PDB file of C-alpha atoms in Angstrom:
ATOM      1  CA  GLY A   1       9.154 100.107  28.629  1.00 43.00           C
ATOM      2  CA  GLN A   2       9.521  96.326  28.386  1.00 57.00           C
ATOM      3  CA  ASN A   3      12.433  94.664  26.678  1.00 83.00           C
ATOM      4  CA  ILE A   4      12.539  91.304  24.984  1.00 92.00           C
ATOM      5  CA  ASP A   5      15.950  89.723  24.344  1.00 95.00           C
ATOM      6  CA  GLN A   6      16.775  86.920  22.054  1.00 96.00           C
ATOM      7  CA  PRO A   7      19.823  86.102  20.167  1.00 97.00           C
ATOM      8  CA  THR A   8      20.100  87.745  16.649  1.00 96.00           C
ATOM      9  CA  GLU A   9      21.203  84.691  14.705  1.00 97.00           C
ATOM     10  CA  MET A  10      21.847  81.014  15.186  1.00 98.00           C
ATOM     11  CA  THR A  11      23.174  78.216  13.096  1.00 98.00           C
ATOM     12  CA  ALA A  12      22.569  74.527  13.422  1.00 97.00           C
ATOM     13  CA  THR A  13      22.853  71.308  11.428  1.00 97.00           C
ATOM     14  CA  GLU A  14      20.025  69.408   9.726  1.00 97.00           C
ATOM     15  CA  GLY A  15      18.932  66.651  12.034  1.00 97.00           C
ATOM     16  CA  ALA A  16      20.195  68.314  15.140  1.00 98.00           C
ATOM     17  CA  ILE A  17      18.370  70.091  18.005  1.00 98.00           C
ATOM     18  CA  VAL A  18      18.454  73.852  18.763  1.00 98.00           C
ATOM     19  CA  GLN A  19      17.247  75.856  21.550  1.00 98.00           C
ATOM     20  CA  ILE A  20      16.379  79.616  21.049  1.00 98.00           C
ATOM     21  CA  ASN A  21      16.292  81.538  24.226  1.00 98.00           C
ATOM     22  CA  CYS A  22      14.085  84.495  25.144  1.00 98.00           C
ATOM     23  CA  THR A  23      14.160  86.755  28.193  1.00 96.00           C
ATOM     24  CA  TYR A  24      11.616  89.296  29.102  1.00 94.00           C
ATOM     25  CA  GLN A  25      10.689  91.704  31.874  1.00 85.00           C
ATOM     26  CA  THR A  26       8.270  89.987  34.262  1.00 70.00           C
ATOM     27  CA  SER A  27       5.918  92.890  35.324  1.00 76.00           C
ATOM     28  CA  GLY A  28       2.392  92.621  33.949  1.00 82.00           C
ATOM     29  CA  PHE A  29       2.863  89.346  32.220  1.00 86.00           C
ATOM     30  CA  ASN A  30       0.009  87.675  30.416  1.00 87.00           C
ATOM     31  CA  GLY A  31       1.729  84.914  28.378  1.00 92.00           C
ATOM     32  CA  LEU A  32       4.495  84.209  25.929  1.00 94.00           C
ATOM     33  CA  PHE A  33       4.155  83.569  22.327  1.00 95.00           C
ATOM     34  CA  TRP A  34       6.451  82.096  19.700  1.00 97.00           C
ATOM     35  CA  TYR A  35       6.011  82.937  16.067  1.00 97.00           C
ATOM     36  CA  GLN A  36       7.891  81.640  12.934  1.00 98.00           C
ATOM     37  CA  GLN A  37       8.539  83.878  10.075  1.00 96.00           C
ATOM     38  CA  HIS A  38      10.044  82.780   6.725  1.00 96.00           C
ATOM     39  CA  ALA A  39      11.837  85.428   4.716  1.00 92.00           C
ATOM     40  CA  GLY A  40       9.438  87.639   2.895  1.00 88.00           C
ATOM     41  CA  GLU A  41       6.315  86.042   4.558  1.00 91.00           C
ATOM     42  CA  ALA A  42       4.060  86.733   7.368  1.00 92.00           C
ATOM     43  CA  PRO A  43       4.583  85.513  10.922  1.00 95.00           C
ATOM     44  CA  THR A  44       2.781  82.260  11.917  1.00 95.00           C
ATOM     45  CA  PHE A  45       1.797  81.254  15.454  1.00 94.00           C
ATOM     46  CA  LEU A  46       3.832  78.370  17.016  1.00 96.00           C
ATOM     47  CA  SER A  47       3.127  78.309  20.642  1.00 95.00           C
ATOM     48  CA  TYR A  48       1.675  80.070  23.717  1.00 94.00           C
ATOM     49  CA  ASN A  49       2.784  79.655  27.334  1.00 95.00           C
ATOM     50  CA  VAL A  50       1.234  81.247  30.303  1.00 93.00           C
ATOM     51  CA  LEU A  51       2.061  78.569  33.039  1.00 94.00           C
ATOM     52  CA  ASP A  52       5.578  77.391  33.885  1.00 96.00           C
ATOM     53  CA  GLY A  53       6.785  74.200  32.201  1.00 97.00           C
ATOM     54  CA  LEU A  54       7.266  72.629  28.847  1.00 97.00           C
ATOM     55  CA  GLU A  55       4.698  72.371  26.147  1.00 95.00           C
ATOM     56  CA  GLU A  56       5.295  69.944  23.357  1.00 94.00           C
ATOM     57  CA  LYS A  57       3.885  70.089  19.877  1.00 91.00           C
ATOM     58  CA  GLY A  58       5.501  67.692  17.528  1.00 94.00           C
ATOM     59  CA  ARG A  59       9.005  68.639  16.742  1.00 97.00           C
ATOM     60  CA  PHE A  60       8.658  71.968  18.456  1.00 97.00           C
ATOM     61  CA  SER A  61       8.436  72.609  22.235  1.00 97.00           C
ATOM     62  CA  SER A  62       8.238  75.821  24.284  1.00 98.00           C
ATOM     63  CA  PHE A  63       9.369  76.218  27.858  1.00 98.00           C
ATOM     64  CA  LEU A  64       8.378  79.065  30.371  1.00 97.00           C
ATOM     65  CA  SER A  65       9.890  80.063  33.629  1.00 96.00           C
ATOM     66  CA  ARG A  66       7.786  83.065  34.927  1.00 94.00           C
ATOM     67  CA  SER A  67      10.000  83.683  37.974  1.00 93.00           C
ATOM     68  CA  LYS A  68      13.012  84.014  35.814  1.00 94.00           C
ATOM     69  CA  GLY A  69      11.422  85.900  32.951  1.00 94.00           C
ATOM     70  CA  TYR A  70      12.735  83.272  30.581  1.00 96.00           C
ATOM     71  CA  SER A  71      11.462  81.097  27.783  1.00 98.00           C
ATOM     72  CA  TYR A  72      12.903  78.799  25.143  1.00 98.00           C
ATOM     73  CA  LEU A  73      11.821  77.309  21.928  1.00 98.00           C
ATOM     74  CA  LEU A  74      13.175  73.926  21.325  1.00 98.00           C
ATOM     75  CA  LEU A  75      13.365  72.493  17.737  1.00 98.00           C
ATOM     76  CA  LYS A  76      14.161  68.872  17.218  1.00 97.00           C
ATOM     77  CA  GLU A  77      15.136  66.850  14.200  1.00 97.00           C
ATOM     78  CA  LEU A  78      15.844  69.958  12.348  1.00 98.00           C
ATOM     79  CA  GLN A  79      14.879  70.173   8.706  1.00 97.00           C
ATOM     80  CA  MET A  80      15.885  72.665   6.038  1.00 97.00           C
ATOM     81  CA  LYS A  81      12.518  74.194   5.936  1.00 97.00           C
ATOM     82  CA  ASP A  82      12.909  75.218   9.535  1.00 98.00           C
ATOM     83  CA  SER A  83      15.325  78.009   8.266  1.00 98.00           C
ATOM     84  CA  ALA A  84      13.430  80.946   9.423  1.00 98.00           C
ATOM     85  CA  SER A  85      13.319  83.820  11.971  1.00 97.00           C
ATOM     86  CA  TYR A  86      11.640  82.967  15.273  1.00 98.00           C
ATOM     87  CA  LEU A  87       9.928  85.820  17.121  1.00 97.00           C
ATOM     88  CA  CYS A  88       9.358  85.830  20.889  1.00 96.00           C
ATOM     89  CA  ALA A  89       6.474  88.025  22.043  1.00 95.00           C
ATOM     90  CA  GLU A  90       5.286  88.863  25.546  1.00 93.00           C
ATOM     91  CA  MET A  91       1.626  89.752  26.286  1.00 90.00           C
ATOM     92  CA  ASP A  92       1.643  92.654  28.710  1.00 86.00           C
ATOM     93  CA  SER A  93      -0.959  93.672  31.270  1.00 83.00           C
ATOM     94  CA  ASN A  94      -3.068  95.462  28.518  1.00 81.00           C
ATOM     95  CA  TYR A  95      -3.048  92.180  26.424  1.00 82.00           C
ATOM     96  CA  GLN A  96      -0.834  93.837  23.865  1.00 85.00           C
ATOM     97  CA  LEU A  97       2.187  91.989  22.407  1.00 90.00           C
ATOM     98  CA  ILE A  98       5.717  93.214  23.083  1.00 91.00           C
ATOM     99  CA  TRP A  99       7.977  91.707  20.419  1.00 94.00           C
ATOM    100  CA  GLY A 100      11.556  90.707  20.302  1.00 94.00           C
ATOM    101  CA  ALA A 101      13.648  91.442  17.207  1.00 94.00           C
ATOM    102  CA  GLY A 102      13.580  87.893  16.136  1.00 96.00           C
ATOM    103  CA  THR A 103      16.251  85.006  15.968  1.00 97.00           C
ATOM    104  CA  LYS A 104      17.425  84.051  12.400  1.00 97.00           C
ATOM    105  CA  LEU A 105      17.966  80.350  12.367  1.00 98.00           C
ATOM    106  CA  ILE A 106      20.259  79.112   9.636  1.00 98.00           C
ATOM    107  CA  ILE A 107      20.138  75.312   8.941  1.00 97.00           C
ATOM    108  CA  LYS A 108      23.129  73.726   7.313  1.00 96.00           C
ATOM    109  CA  PRO A 109      23.066  70.397   5.592  1.00 94.00           C
TER     110      PRO A 109
ATOM    111  CA  ASP B   1      -8.494  78.700   7.933  1.00 68.00           C
ATOM    112  CA  VAL B   2      -8.212  82.427   8.814  1.00 64.00           C
ATOM    113  CA  LYS B   3      -7.306  84.478   5.929  1.00 90.00           C
ATOM    114  CA  VAL B   4      -5.961  88.017   6.280  1.00 95.00           C
ATOM    115  CA  THR B   5      -5.194  89.835   3.046  1.00 95.00           C
ATOM    116  CA  GLN B   6      -3.523  93.159   2.338  1.00 96.00           C
ATOM    117  CA  SER B   7      -4.202  95.182  -0.701  1.00 91.00           C
ATOM    118  CA  SER B   8      -0.629  95.258  -2.066  1.00 92.00           C
ATOM    119  CA  ARG B   9       2.578  93.214  -1.600  1.00 94.00           C
ATOM    120  CA  TYR B  10       4.743  96.108  -2.797  1.00 96.00           C
ATOM    121  CA  LEU B  11       4.099  99.777  -3.032  1.00 97.00           C
ATOM    122  CA  VAL B  12       6.362 102.706  -4.076  1.00 97.00           C
ATOM    123  CA  LYS B  13       5.166 106.198  -3.149  1.00 97.00           C
ATOM    124  CA  ARG B  14       6.659 109.788  -3.344  1.00 97.00           C
ATOM    125  CA  THR B  15       7.330 111.947  -0.300  1.00 98.00           C
ATOM    126  CA  GLY B  16       4.335 113.901   0.667  1.00 97.00           C
ATOM    127  CA  GLU B  17       1.701 111.452  -1.039  1.00 97.00           C
ATOM    128  CA  LYS B  18      -1.280 110.225   0.915  1.00 97.00           C
ATOM    129  CA  VAL B  19      -1.041 106.349   1.202  1.00 97.00           C
ATOM    130  CA  PHE B  20      -3.789 103.862   1.944  1.00 97.00           C
ATOM    131  CA  LEU B  21      -3.067 100.386   3.040  1.00 98.00           C
ATOM    132  CA  GLU B  22      -5.994  97.981   3.319  1.00 97.00           C
ATOM    133  CA  CYS B  23      -6.341  94.948   5.318  1.00 97.00           C
ATOM    134  CA  VAL B  24      -9.309  92.492   5.218  1.00 97.00           C
ATOM    135  CA  GLN B  25     -10.011  89.445   7.408  1.00 96.00           C
ATOM    136  CA  ASP B  26     -12.628  86.808   6.849  1.00 94.00           C
ATOM    137  CA  MET B  27     -13.052  85.064  10.266  1.00 88.00           C
ATOM    138  CA  ASP B  28     -15.230  87.768  12.014  1.00 91.00           C
ATOM    139  CA  HIS B  29     -12.317  88.619  14.409  1.00 92.00           C
ATOM    140  CA  GLU B  30     -12.934  91.425  16.931  1.00 92.00           C
ATOM    141  CA  ASN B  31      -9.400  92.751  17.006  1.00 93.00           C
ATOM    142  CA  MET B  32      -7.253  94.150  14.220  1.00 95.00           C
ATOM    143  CA  PHE B  33      -3.704  95.577  14.340  1.00 96.00           C
ATOM    144  CA  TRP B  34      -1.262  97.373  12.291  1.00 98.00           C
ATOM    145  CA  TYR B  35       2.530  96.823  12.800  1.00 97.00           C
ATOM    146  CA  ARG B  36       5.677  97.896  10.908  1.00 97.00           C
ATOM    147  CA  GLN B  37       8.646  95.667  10.828  1.00 96.00           C
ATOM    148  CA  ASP B  38      12.249  97.004  10.281  1.00 94.00           C
ATOM    149  CA  PRO B  39      15.516  95.008  10.246  1.00 89.00           C
ATOM    150  CA  GLY B  40      16.990  94.443  13.807  1.00 86.00           C
ATOM    151  CA  LEU B  41      13.750  95.751  15.360  1.00 89.00           C
ATOM    152  CA  GLY B  42      10.742  93.854  16.743  1.00 86.00           C
ATOM    153  CA  LEU B  43       7.399  94.354  15.340  1.00 94.00           C
ATOM    154  CA  ARG B  44       6.107  97.698  16.551  1.00 95.00           C
ATOM    155  CA  LEU B  45       2.518  98.321  16.965  1.00 95.00           C
ATOM    156  CA  ILE B  46       1.120 101.411  15.111  1.00 97.00           C
ATOM    157  CA  TYR B  47      -2.634 101.218  15.850  1.00 97.00           C
ATOM    158  CA  PHE B  48      -5.164  98.604  16.793  1.00 95.00           C
ATOM    159  CA  SER B  49      -8.878  98.180  16.968  1.00 95.00           C
ATOM    160  CA  TYR B  50     -11.167  96.119  19.145  1.00 92.00           C
ATOM    161  CA  ASP B  51     -14.457  96.949  17.478  1.00 91.00           C
ATOM    162  CA  VAL B  52     -15.989  98.804  14.500  1.00 93.00           C
ATOM    163  CA  LYS B  53     -15.329 102.469  14.539  1.00 90.00           C
ATOM    164  CA  MET B  54     -13.032 102.047  17.548  1.00 92.00           C
ATOM    165  CA  LYS B  55      -9.241 102.813  17.383  1.00 94.00           C
ATOM    166  CA  GLU B  56      -6.380 102.908  19.857  1.00 94.00           C
ATOM    167  CA  LYS B  57      -2.914 104.269  19.448  1.00 95.00           C
ATOM    168  CA  GLY B  58      -0.105 101.830  19.590  1.00 94.00           C
ATOM    169  CA  ASP B  59       3.555 102.562  20.312  1.00 92.00           C
ATOM    170  CA  ILE B  60       4.353 104.573  17.276  1.00 96.00           C
ATOM    171  CA  PRO B  61       1.136 106.244  15.860  1.00 97.00           C
ATOM    172  CA  GLU B  62       2.801 109.444  14.741  1.00 96.00           C
ATOM    173  CA  GLY B  63       2.266 110.158  11.102  1.00 97.00           C
ATOM    174  CA  TYR B  64      -0.387 107.522  10.768  1.00 98.00           C
ATOM    175  CA  SER B  65      -4.146 107.300  11.051  1.00 97.00           C
ATOM    176  CA  VAL B  66      -6.576 104.325  10.746  1.00 97.00           C
ATOM    177  CA  SER B  67     -10.193 103.624   9.865  1.00 97.00           C
ATOM    178  CA  ARG B  68     -12.431 100.769  10.731  1.00 97.00           C
ATOM    179  CA  GLU B  69     -15.894 101.230   9.229  1.00 95.00           C
ATOM    180  CA  LYS B  70     -16.614  97.611   8.890  1.00 96.00           C
ATOM    181  CA  LYS B  71     -15.597  94.651  11.103  1.00 95.00           C
ATOM    182  CA  GLU B  72     -13.638  92.878   8.505  1.00 96.00           C
ATOM    183  CA  ARG B  73     -11.675  95.889   7.199  1.00 97.00           C
ATOM    184  CA  PHE B  74      -8.941  97.961   8.945  1.00 97.00           C
ATOM    185  CA  SER B  75      -7.135 100.674   6.827  1.00 97.00           C
ATOM    186  CA  LEU B  76      -3.863 102.381   7.617  1.00 98.00           C
ATOM    187  CA  ILE B  77      -3.396 105.887   6.289  1.00 98.00           C
ATOM    188  CA  LEU B  78      -0.164 107.793   5.804  1.00 97.00           C
ATOM    189  CA  GLU B  79      -1.385 111.261   5.607  1.00 94.00           C
ATOM    190  CA  SER B  80       1.895 112.580   4.060  1.00 97.00           C
ATOM    191  CA  ALA B  81       4.364 109.888   3.348  1.00 97.00           C
ATOM    192  CA  SER B  82       7.995 110.482   4.487  1.00 98.00           C
ATOM    193  CA  THR B  83      11.198 108.484   3.691  1.00 97.00           C
ATOM    194  CA  ASN B  84      11.309 107.237   7.309  1.00 97.00           C
ATOM    195  CA  GLN B  85       7.993 105.392   6.708  1.00 98.00           C
ATOM    196  CA  THR B  86       9.698 103.111   4.348  1.00 98.00           C
ATOM    197  CA  SER B  87       9.142  99.666   5.928  1.00 97.00           C
ATOM    198  CA  MET B  88       7.294  96.364   5.815  1.00 96.00           C
ATOM    199  CA  TYR B  89       3.683  96.872   7.056  1.00 98.00           C
ATOM    200  CA  LEU B  90       1.850  93.902   8.621  1.00 97.00           C
ATOM    201  CA  CYS B  91      -1.770  93.638   9.373  1.00 97.00           C
ATOM    202  CA  ALA B  92      -3.100  91.135  11.932  1.00 96.00           C
ATOM    203  CA  SER B  93      -6.276  90.042  13.485  1.00 95.00           C
ATOM    204  CA  SER B  94      -7.366  88.015  16.506  1.00 92.00           C
ATOM    205  CA  LEU B  95     -10.550  86.731  17.840  1.00 88.00           C
ATOM    206  CA  GLN B  96     -10.567  88.429  21.271  1.00 78.00           C
ATOM    207  CA  ALA B  97      -8.424  90.580  23.385  1.00 65.00           C
ATOM    208  CA  ASP B  98      -8.015  87.687  25.790  1.00 65.00           C
ATOM    209  CA  SER B  99      -4.437  86.634  26.013  1.00 60.00           C
ATOM    210  CA  SER B 100      -4.772  83.067  24.724  1.00 68.00           C
ATOM    211  CA  TYR B 101      -5.790  84.043  21.260  1.00 81.00           C
ATOM    212  CA  GLU B 102      -2.980  84.247  18.784  1.00 89.00           C
ATOM    213  CA  GLN B 103      -2.780  86.935  16.008  1.00 92.00           C
ATOM    214  CA  TYR B 104      -3.044  85.932  12.359  1.00 94.00           C
ATOM    215  CA  PHE B 105      -1.043  87.980  10.004  1.00 96.00           C
ATOM    216  CA  GLY B 106      -1.399  89.177   6.388  1.00 96.00           C
ATOM    217  CA  PRO B 107       1.431  88.675   3.935  1.00 94.00           C
ATOM    218  CA  GLY B 108       2.603  92.275   4.509  1.00 95.00           C
ATOM    219  CA  THR B 109       3.067  95.307   2.363  1.00 97.00           C
ATOM    220  CA  ARG B 110       6.554  96.495   1.532  1.00 96.00           C
ATOM    221  CA  LEU B 111       6.294 100.289   1.235  1.00 98.00           C
ATOM    222  CA  THR B 112       9.091 102.322  -0.374  1.00 98.00           C
ATOM    223  CA  VAL B 113       8.784 106.109  -0.019  1.00 98.00           C
ATOM    224  CA  THR B 114      11.232 107.965  -2.361  1.00 97.00           C
TER     225      THR B 114
END
């Protein structure tokens, strides 16, 4: 099977920058998704990368290196509302998503 | 905006009961999915459907079945609920199977089996 690894929990300060890493196995790759999930709520889509490089979308950016099986989500100018879990998911050769366990991000004032 | 709704936010059932979880999407999406989410684990796919009356097993189909009689509705059935099926159940839909289409999730049903 395929494994998605991401840190369990991270803490950052309001106004700062945080990078959440995700590694995956590279066989049968069809793209990498990031989702945000606030406690008790549904996951919501943040980004999709299929080519190498950085994609910027406002305060959030997502990076992909296919050769390294590595992605990160970069959150700038952190706000308290960014406290949430961030889920990394790889789309495999069958177009099914393989999900990481999520990274719980705690923002402190 | 895409809307995915689930029939209940919270549900408590007894061991051995038959349980129906309903999911409806209003954006004419082809694909629908049922996941369960447990602490410390990623979302795990139970079943999915690419078309009406079509279903495919996901990673953990044992103890579950599904029904898709209409394009907008995808039901998850627990034939005989067990305590290890206590979990958060999330329904999702997406436009097509192509990789670039994100999944839209419903609010989830937290099921407790006692």
